[in-house]
Every structure is written in structure tokens, then in C-alpha cells.
Amino acid sequence: MSSPWPVSWTGWGPYMPPGYHMIWGWRIAAAVFLTALGSMAMLLAAFYDVRMKAGRMVKINITAGWIFILAALAFFIIDLGRPERAGNIIFIGYPHGRLAQSWMDWGVLFLSGMVIWGLIYLFFLYTPSIVVSIFKTRVRLARLVLDYLVMLTGIAATIYTAFLFAAAGGKSFWWNGALPILWLSSGLGYGAAWSLLVTRFFEVPTRVKTDGGAVTAFSVEELRDILHELSWIDLLAVVFEAFSWALFLTVAYANHYEARIPLTQLLLQTYAPYFWGFVITLGIAIPLLLEIALLRVDPLGNFAKWAIPVIFIAVMVGGYTLRYIVIAVAYYYAPFTPLTHASPQWGPWWG
């Protein structure tokens, strides 16, 4: 658990003013960001594996996504302060026959699921081809089932922290029904930007030999189509993220009056440079413009060679900053809430 600010500063964000206490800090922001990146990278790998396309990208995405999920779990466990007791979370309520009684418990289940599906997937990907060829039909069926499990669990793992934040008492800024949409749209952008980078620089057309000579099994045109498709996915994710931000801010303003205190800090005061500079400009505007340009040129050309890494860096920096400021700005609230009768106008639609 983080220490009160500014007595000690654990890094990666603005200082909190005196009188404010920040429980979740940059470690949780990193955990949430890596969860979204890993889950969506694995989701897109499964999506293309179902269609039997981009085999090298699928392999890299599953491997890297699994590592990202492990890193996210590590940050969650480190932030707990008692790593040796982290495994007890999932068993809270078990003596009374009640498992997963909180969103933290569900998060452990979802992230554990991603780790298990990733391990099974890695077994399929790195098993010698001669073994796969013997059980070809069964292996393909098993991978299809695994693909859909990865996609469903990936979505759940990405958005569960939105429900976790909403369940945290005393933070009106998080009590927002648009937060799961913002988490999912931005997370899809991370996965698409990562997949675009991997496909552009690591996916290459392959050739197989037949009796009639060498035949291209994965053509250059197919590679271009996949790159354009990933560009569309990233473009739509960025547009969806911008819409989600507008919805999130609208709900925050219409919500409990205390939510307007962190909202002002976000839009106009302490966190405004981070929001407008990193999240909106770097994380949304620049990738949006580059993706539009990328759709009009050859994705294997020189422009794409430089544009895609810029998109990736911008999305990653903007993505982490998004997670951090949504967490940190919620701590701008009156330390002693006035005893007034007030009820929120809007709230989470999950009840």
C-alpha cells in the first residue's frame, strides 16, 4: 500500500497536496495498464488464430501477452504489501460456501484464467510440429475452444477493474457507469497498436514447397490486408475511446457533487497537462491522425515504417497516463465530507 503523500513519493505522477491520502498509486495503474495490454494482445491473437491468419503475430502476441499478465499480477501483489498472503484473496468466504464475493476476487479469477489459458496456448505453440501433425484435427479443435476462452476472459479481465474502482467507497469520481466502456475501448487500442507493430516488423510472407515448385502460403497482399485491418481496429478503438471519455466526463459532472472536485483538477488544474497533453493529444489525437494517413498509403512502405512505431509509443504512453490519472485524480476530495443529504443523479448501471 502506498504511503501518504507528500511525506514520501513513490514516483510516476504529480505530488499529492497535504491533507490528501493516496491508497492506490502508480503500481496499481501499471497493473491495470498491463492487464489491458496483455488481455487485448492475447484477444487479437485468438481472433486471428480463429481465422488462421498471421501465425507469427499470434505466437508473439500470446507469448508477450502472457508475460504482460504475469507482470500485472506482480504489480497487484507488490501493492498489497503482503505478497505471501495474496493467494488468500480468492478464498475469502470459502469457509461459508461463498467464493468471489468482491470484484477483487473476480479479478484474481480472471487474471488466473488468462495465465492458465496462456500456458495451454504456449504448449500448443511450442510443441514440435511432428506431434501436432499426428493429432492435427484434435489440436485444431482444442485451439478453437481456447481462442474463444481467451477472448471472453480477456474482455472480462480488462474491464473488471472498472467495477473494482466503483466498489471503492468514498470516491464519487469512480462511481461512473461509463468507466468499463472507457477501460475496454482504450485497452483495445493498446492491443491493436501492439499487434500492428508486431505484424509490420515481424510477420513476413512464407513459402512452402510443393511438387510444382515454391508457392506463397502467406502472400504480401494478405499481409497488407491484415495491416490495414489492424489499422482500422486501432482507429475505431481510438474513436471509441474519445467518445468514452466524453461520456465519462459527462456522467462525472452529472453525478454526485463531490465528483466535480477531481473533475476540475483533471480538466483545469493539477492534472490538466497530463490529461490534455498525454491522454488526449498523445494518446488519442496523434494516433488518430496517423491511422487515417496509414489507411491511405502502403502499410509496407517507408511512411508506415516510421508511423507505426510512433503510434505504438503514443498509445502506450497515453494509455498508462490514462490509467494513472483516473486513479490518482479521484483522491482530490474533501477529507471530511460535510454531513449533507445528497444522492447521486447518475451511477453505475450494474446496481
Coordinates of C-alpha atoms in Angstrom, one line a residue:
M1 CA 0.0 0.0 0.0
S2 CA 1.3 3.4 -0.9
S3 CA 2.4 5.9 1.8
P4 CA 0.5 9.2 2.4
W5 CA 1.7 12.0 0.0
P6 CA 3.9 14.1 0.1
V7 CA 5.6 12.5 3.1
S8 CA 7.2 10.1 0.7
W9 CA 6.9 10.0 -3.0
T10 CA 6.9 6.6 -4.8
G11 CA 7.1 8.2 -8.2
W12 CA 5.5 8.4 -11.7
G13 CA 3.0 11.2 -11.1
P14 CA 2.3 14.6 -9.6
Y15 CA 2.7 15.1 -5.9
M16 CA -0.5 14.9 -3.8
P17 CA -1.1 18.0 -1.7
P18 CA -1.0 18.0 2.1
G19 CA -4.1 16.6 3.6
Y20 CA -4.8 14.1 0.9
H21 CA -4.2 10.3 1.1
M22 CA -3.5 8.2 -1.9
I23 CA -4.1 4.5 -1.3
W24 CA -3.7 3.3 -4.9
G25 CA -0.8 4.7 -6.9
W26 CA 1.4 4.1 -9.8
R27 CA 1.7 0.3 -9.1
I28 CA -2.0 -0.2 -9.5
A29 CA -2.0 2.0 -12.6
A30 CA 0.8 -0.2 -14.0
A31 CA -1.1 -3.3 -13.1
V32 CA -4.3 -2.2 -14.7
F33 CA -2.5 -1.0 -17.8
L34 CA -0.6 -4.2 -18.3
T35 CA -3.8 -6.2 -17.7
A36 CA -5.4 -4.4 -20.6
L37 CA -2.4 -4.6 -22.8
G38 CA -1.8 -8.3 -22.2
S39 CA -5.5 -9.3 -22.4
M40 CA -6.1 -7.4 -25.6
A41 CA -2.9 -8.6 -27.2
M42 CA -4.0 -12.2 -26.5
L43 CA -7.5 -11.5 -27.6
L44 CA -6.4 -10.2 -31.0
A45 CA -4.1 -13.2 -31.3
A46 CA -7.0 -15.5 -30.7
F47 CA -9.1 -13.6 -33.2
Y48 CA -6.6 -14.1 -35.9
D49 CA -5.9 -17.7 -34.9
V50 CA -9.6 -18.5 -35.4
R51 CA -9.3 -17.1 -39.0
M52 CA -5.9 -18.9 -39.4
K53 CA -4.0 -15.8 -40.3
A54 CA -0.9 -14.0 -39.1
G55 CA 0.7 -17.1 -37.4
R56 CA 3.8 -15.3 -36.3
M57 CA 1.9 -12.4 -34.8
V58 CA -0.3 -14.9 -33.0
K59 CA 2.7 -16.6 -31.5
I60 CA 4.4 -13.3 -30.4
N61 CA 1.1 -11.9 -29.1
I62 CA 0.3 -14.9 -27.0
T63 CA 3.8 -15.1 -25.5
A64 CA 4.1 -11.4 -24.8
G65 CA 0.5 -11.0 -23.6
W66 CA 1.1 -13.9 -21.1
I67 CA 4.2 -12.1 -19.8
F68 CA 2.3 -8.8 -19.5
I69 CA -0.4 -10.6 -17.5
L70 CA 2.2 -12.0 -15.2
A71 CA 3.7 -8.6 -14.7
A72 CA 0.3 -7.2 -13.9
L73 CA -0.2 -9.8 -11.3
A74 CA 3.2 -9.0 -9.8
F75 CA 2.3 -5.3 -9.5
F76 CA -1.0 -6.2 -7.9
I77 CA 0.7 -8.5 -5.4
I78 CA 3.5 -6.0 -4.6
D79 CA 1.0 -3.2 -4.0
L80 CA -0.8 -5.4 -1.4
G81 CA 2.2 -5.2 0.9
R82 CA 1.9 -8.8 2.0
P83 CA 2.8 -10.9 -1.1
E84 CA 2.8 -14.1 0.8
R85 CA -1.0 -13.7 1.5
A86 CA -2.0 -12.6 -2.0
G87 CA -3.4 -16.1 -2.8
N88 CA -5.9 -15.8 0.1
I89 CA -7.9 -13.2 -1.8
I90 CA -9.6 -15.8 -4.0
F91 CA -10.6 -17.9 -1.0
I92 CA -12.3 -15.1 1.0
G93 CA -15.7 -16.5 2.1
Y94 CA -14.9 -20.1 1.1
P95 CA -15.5 -21.5 4.7
H96 CA -19.1 -20.2 4.3
G97 CA -19.5 -21.6 0.8
R98 CA -19.2 -18.2 -0.9
L99 CA -16.4 -17.7 -3.4
A100 CA -15.6 -14.5 -5.3
Q101 CA -17.7 -12.1 -3.1
S102 CA -15.9 -9.0 -4.3
W103 CA -14.6 -7.6 -7.6
M104 CA -11.0 -8.1 -6.3
D105 CA -11.8 -11.8 -6.0
W106 CA -13.3 -11.8 -9.5
G107 CA -10.1 -10.1 -10.8
V108 CA -8.0 -12.9 -9.4
L109 CA -10.2 -15.4 -11.2
F110 CA -10.0 -13.6 -14.5
L111 CA -6.2 -12.9 -14.4
S112 CA -5.6 -16.5 -13.2
G113 CA -7.7 -17.7 -16.2
M114 CA -5.6 -15.7 -18.6
V115 CA -2.4 -17.2 -17.1
I116 CA -3.8 -20.7 -17.4
W117 CA -5.1 -20.2 -21.0
G118 CA -1.8 -18.7 -21.9
L119 CA 0.1 -21.7 -20.5
I120 CA -2.0 -24.1 -22.5
Y121 CA -1.7 -21.9 -25.6
L122 CA 2.1 -21.8 -25.2
F123 CA 2.1 -25.6 -25.1
F124 CA 0.3 -25.7 -28.4
L125 CA 2.6 -23.0 -30.0
Y126 CA 5.9 -24.5 -28.9
T127 CA 5.1 -28.2 -29.2
P128 CA 7.1 -29.8 -32.0
S129 CA 5.2 -29.8 -35.3
I130 CA 5.5 -33.5 -35.7
V131 CA 3.4 -34.0 -32.6
V132 CA 0.9 -31.5 -33.8
S133 CA 0.6 -33.2 -37.2
I134 CA -0.3 -36.6 -35.5
F135 CA -3.2 -35.1 -33.7
K136 CA -4.0 -32.3 -36.2
T137 CA -7.8 -32.4 -36.0
R138 CA -8.0 -32.6 -32.3
V139 CA -5.3 -29.9 -31.8
R140 CA -7.2 -27.5 -34.1
L141 CA -10.5 -28.1 -32.2
A142 CA -8.8 -27.6 -28.9
R143 CA -7.2 -24.3 -30.1
L144 CA -10.5 -23.0 -31.3
V145 CA -12.1 -23.6 -27.9
L146 CA -9.0 -22.0 -26.3
D147 CA -9.3 -19.0 -28.7
Y148 CA -12.9 -18.2 -27.5
L149 CA -11.9 -18.7 -23.9
V150 CA -9.1 -16.2 -24.3
M151 CA -11.3 -13.7 -26.0
L152 CA -14.1 -13.9 -23.4
T153 CA -11.7 -13.9 -20.4
G154 CA -9.6 -11.1 -21.9
I155 CA -12.6 -8.8 -22.1
A156 CA -13.6 -9.7 -18.5
A157 CA -10.0 -9.1 -17.2
T158 CA -9.8 -5.8 -19.0
I159 CA -13.0 -4.3 -17.6
Y160 CA -13.2 -5.9 -14.1
T161 CA -11.1 -3.1 -12.5
A162 CA -13.8 -0.6 -13.6
F163 CA -16.2 -2.4 -11.3
L164 CA -13.4 -2.7 -8.6
F165 CA -13.0 1.1 -8.6
A166 CA -16.7 1.7 -8.5
A167 CA -16.9 -0.6 -5.4
A168 CA -14.4 1.5 -3.6
G169 CA -16.3 3.6 -1.0
G170 CA -15.9 7.3 -0.8
K171 CA -14.8 8.0 -4.4
S172 CA -17.6 9.6 -6.3
F173 CA -15.4 10.1 -9.3
W174 CA -15.2 6.3 -9.8
W175 CA -18.9 5.7 -9.3
N176 CA -19.4 6.0 -13.1
G177 CA -21.2 3.7 -15.4
A178 CA -19.0 4.8 -18.4
L179 CA -15.8 3.5 -16.8
P180 CA -16.0 -0.1 -18.1
I181 CA -16.5 1.3 -21.7
L182 CA -13.5 3.6 -21.3
W183 CA -11.4 0.8 -20.0
L184 CA -12.4 -1.6 -22.8
S185 CA -12.0 0.9 -25.7
S186 CA -8.6 2.2 -24.5
G187 CA -7.4 -1.4 -23.9
L188 CA -8.4 -2.5 -27.4
G189 CA -6.3 0.4 -28.7
Y190 CA -3.3 -0.9 -26.7
G191 CA -3.7 -4.4 -28.1
A192 CA -4.2 -3.1 -31.7
A193 CA -1.2 -0.8 -31.6
W194 CA 1.0 -3.7 -30.2
S195 CA -0.4 -6.1 -32.9
L196 CA 0.2 -3.5 -35.6
L197 CA 3.8 -3.1 -34.6
V198 CA 4.4 -6.9 -34.3
T199 CA 2.8 -7.6 -37.7
R200 CA 4.6 -4.8 -39.5
F201 CA 8.1 -5.8 -38.4
F202 CA 7.9 -9.5 -37.6
E203 CA 5.2 -11.0 -39.8
V204 CA 6.7 -12.0 -43.2
P205 CA 5.3 -13.8 -46.2
T206 CA 6.2 -17.5 -46.1
R207 CA 6.7 -20.1 -48.8
V208 CA 6.0 -23.8 -48.9
K209 CA 7.4 -26.2 -51.4
T210 CA 5.1 -28.4 -53.5
D211 CA 5.7 -30.7 -56.4
G212 CA 5.2 -27.8 -58.8
G213 CA 7.7 -25.6 -57.0
A214 CA 7.6 -22.9 -54.3
V215 CA 4.1 -21.4 -53.6
T216 CA 3.4 -18.5 -51.4
A217 CA 1.4 -19.6 -48.4
F218 CA 1.0 -16.1 -46.9
S219 CA 1.2 -13.5 -49.6
V220 CA 2.3 -9.9 -49.5
E221 CA -1.3 -8.8 -50.3
E222 CA -2.6 -10.8 -47.3
L223 CA -0.1 -9.1 -45.1
R224 CA -1.2 -5.7 -46.4
D225 CA -4.8 -6.6 -45.8
I226 CA -4.0 -7.6 -42.2
L227 CA -2.1 -4.4 -41.5
H228 CA -4.9 -2.3 -42.9
E229 CA -7.4 -4.3 -40.8
L230 CA -5.4 -3.7 -37.6
S231 CA -5.2 0.0 -38.5
W232 CA -9.0 0.1 -38.8
I233 CA -9.3 -1.7 -35.4
D234 CA -6.9 0.8 -33.8
L235 CA -8.6 3.7 -35.5
L236 CA -12.1 2.6 -34.3
A237 CA -10.7 1.9 -30.8
V238 CA -9.3 5.5 -30.6
V239 CA -12.6 7.0 -31.8
F240 CA -14.4 4.8 -29.3
E241 CA -12.0 5.9 -26.5
A242 CA -12.7 9.6 -27.3
F243 CA -16.4 9.0 -27.2
S244 CA -16.0 7.1 -23.9
W245 CA -14.0 10.0 -22.4
A246 CA -16.8 12.4 -23.4
L247 CA -19.4 10.1 -21.8
F248 CA -17.3 9.5 -18.7
L249 CA -16.8 13.2 -18.1
T250 CA -20.5 13.9 -18.7
V251 CA -21.5 11.3 -16.2
A252 CA -18.9 12.5 -13.7
Y253 CA -20.2 16.1 -13.9
A254 CA -23.9 14.9 -13.5
N255 CA -23.0 12.6 -10.7
H256 CA -22.5 13.4 -7.0
Y257 CA -21.4 17.0 -6.4
E258 CA -18.1 15.8 -4.9
A259 CA -17.1 14.3 -8.2
R260 CA -16.7 17.8 -9.6
I261 CA -13.7 18.4 -7.3
P262 CA -11.5 15.8 -9.0
L263 CA -13.1 16.7 -12.4
T264 CA -11.9 20.3 -12.0
Q265 CA -8.4 19.0 -11.1
L266 CA -8.4 16.8 -14.2
L267 CA -9.6 19.3 -16.8
L268 CA -8.3 22.7 -15.5
Q269 CA -5.8 22.4 -12.7
T270 CA -3.1 20.0 -11.4
Y271 CA -3.8 17.1 -13.8
A272 CA -4.8 19.2 -16.8
P273 CA -1.3 19.0 -18.5
Y274 CA -1.4 15.2 -18.2
F275 CA -4.9 14.9 -19.4
W276 CA -4.7 17.3 -22.4
G277 CA -1.1 16.6 -23.2
F278 CA -0.6 12.9 -22.8
V279 CA -4.1 11.3 -22.8
I280 CA -5.9 13.5 -25.4
T281 CA -3.1 14.8 -27.6
L282 CA -0.5 11.9 -27.4
G283 CA -2.9 9.0 -26.7
I284 CA -5.8 9.9 -29.0
A285 CA -5.2 12.8 -31.5
I286 CA -1.8 11.8 -32.8
P287 CA -2.7 8.0 -33.3
L288 CA -6.0 9.0 -34.9
L289 CA -4.3 11.3 -37.5
L290 CA -1.6 8.7 -38.2
E291 CA -4.0 5.9 -38.5
I292 CA -6.1 7.9 -41.0
A293 CA -3.0 8.6 -43.0
L294 CA -1.8 5.0 -42.8
L295 CA -5.0 3.7 -44.3
R296 CA -4.3 5.8 -47.5
V297 CA -0.7 4.5 -48.1
D298 CA 1.1 1.3 -48.5
P299 CA 1.5 -0.2 -44.9
L300 CA 4.7 -1.8 -46.0
G301 CA 6.2 1.5 -47.3
N302 CA 8.6 3.9 -45.7
F303 CA 5.8 6.1 -44.1
A304 CA 4.4 3.1 -42.3
K305 CA 7.9 2.1 -41.2
W306 CA 8.0 5.3 -39.1
A307 CA 4.4 5.9 -38.4
I308 CA 3.6 2.6 -36.8
P309 CA 6.3 2.9 -34.0
V310 CA 5.1 6.4 -33.3
I311 CA 1.6 5.2 -33.0
F312 CA 2.7 2.4 -30.7
I313 CA 4.7 4.7 -28.4
A314 CA 2.0 7.4 -28.3
V315 CA -0.7 4.8 -27.5
M316 CA 1.4 3.2 -24.7
V317 CA 2.4 6.5 -23.0
G318 CA -1.1 7.9 -23.4
G319 CA -2.6 4.6 -22.2
Y320 CA -0.6 4.4 -19.0
T321 CA -1.2 8.1 -18.2
L322 CA -5.0 7.5 -18.7
R323 CA -5.0 4.7 -16.1
Y324 CA -2.9 6.7 -13.7
I325 CA -4.9 9.9 -13.7
V326 CA -8.2 8.2 -13.5
I327 CA -6.9 6.6 -10.3
A328 CA -5.0 9.5 -8.9
V329 CA -7.4 12.3 -9.5
A330 CA -10.1 10.5 -7.5
Y331 CA -8.2 11.4 -4.4
Y332 CA -9.0 15.1 -4.7
Y333 CA -11.9 15.2 -2.3
A334 CA -12.7 16.9 1.0
P335 CA -11.0 14.9 3.8
F336 CA -14.1 15.4 5.9
T337 CA -17.3 15.2 3.9
P338 CA -20.0 17.6 5.0
L339 CA -22.9 15.8 6.6
T340 CA -25.4 16.8 3.9
H341 CA -28.3 14.8 2.4
A342 CA -27.2 14.3 -1.2
S343 CA -27.8 11.5 -3.6
P344 CA -26.2 10.9 -7.0
Q345 CA -28.2 11.6 -10.1
W346 CA -26.3 9.1 -12.2
G347 CA -24.5 6.0 -11.3
P348 CA -23.3 2.6 -12.4
W349 CA -25.9 0.6 -14.3
W350 CA -24.8 -2.6 -12.7
G351 CA -26.7 -1.8 -9.4

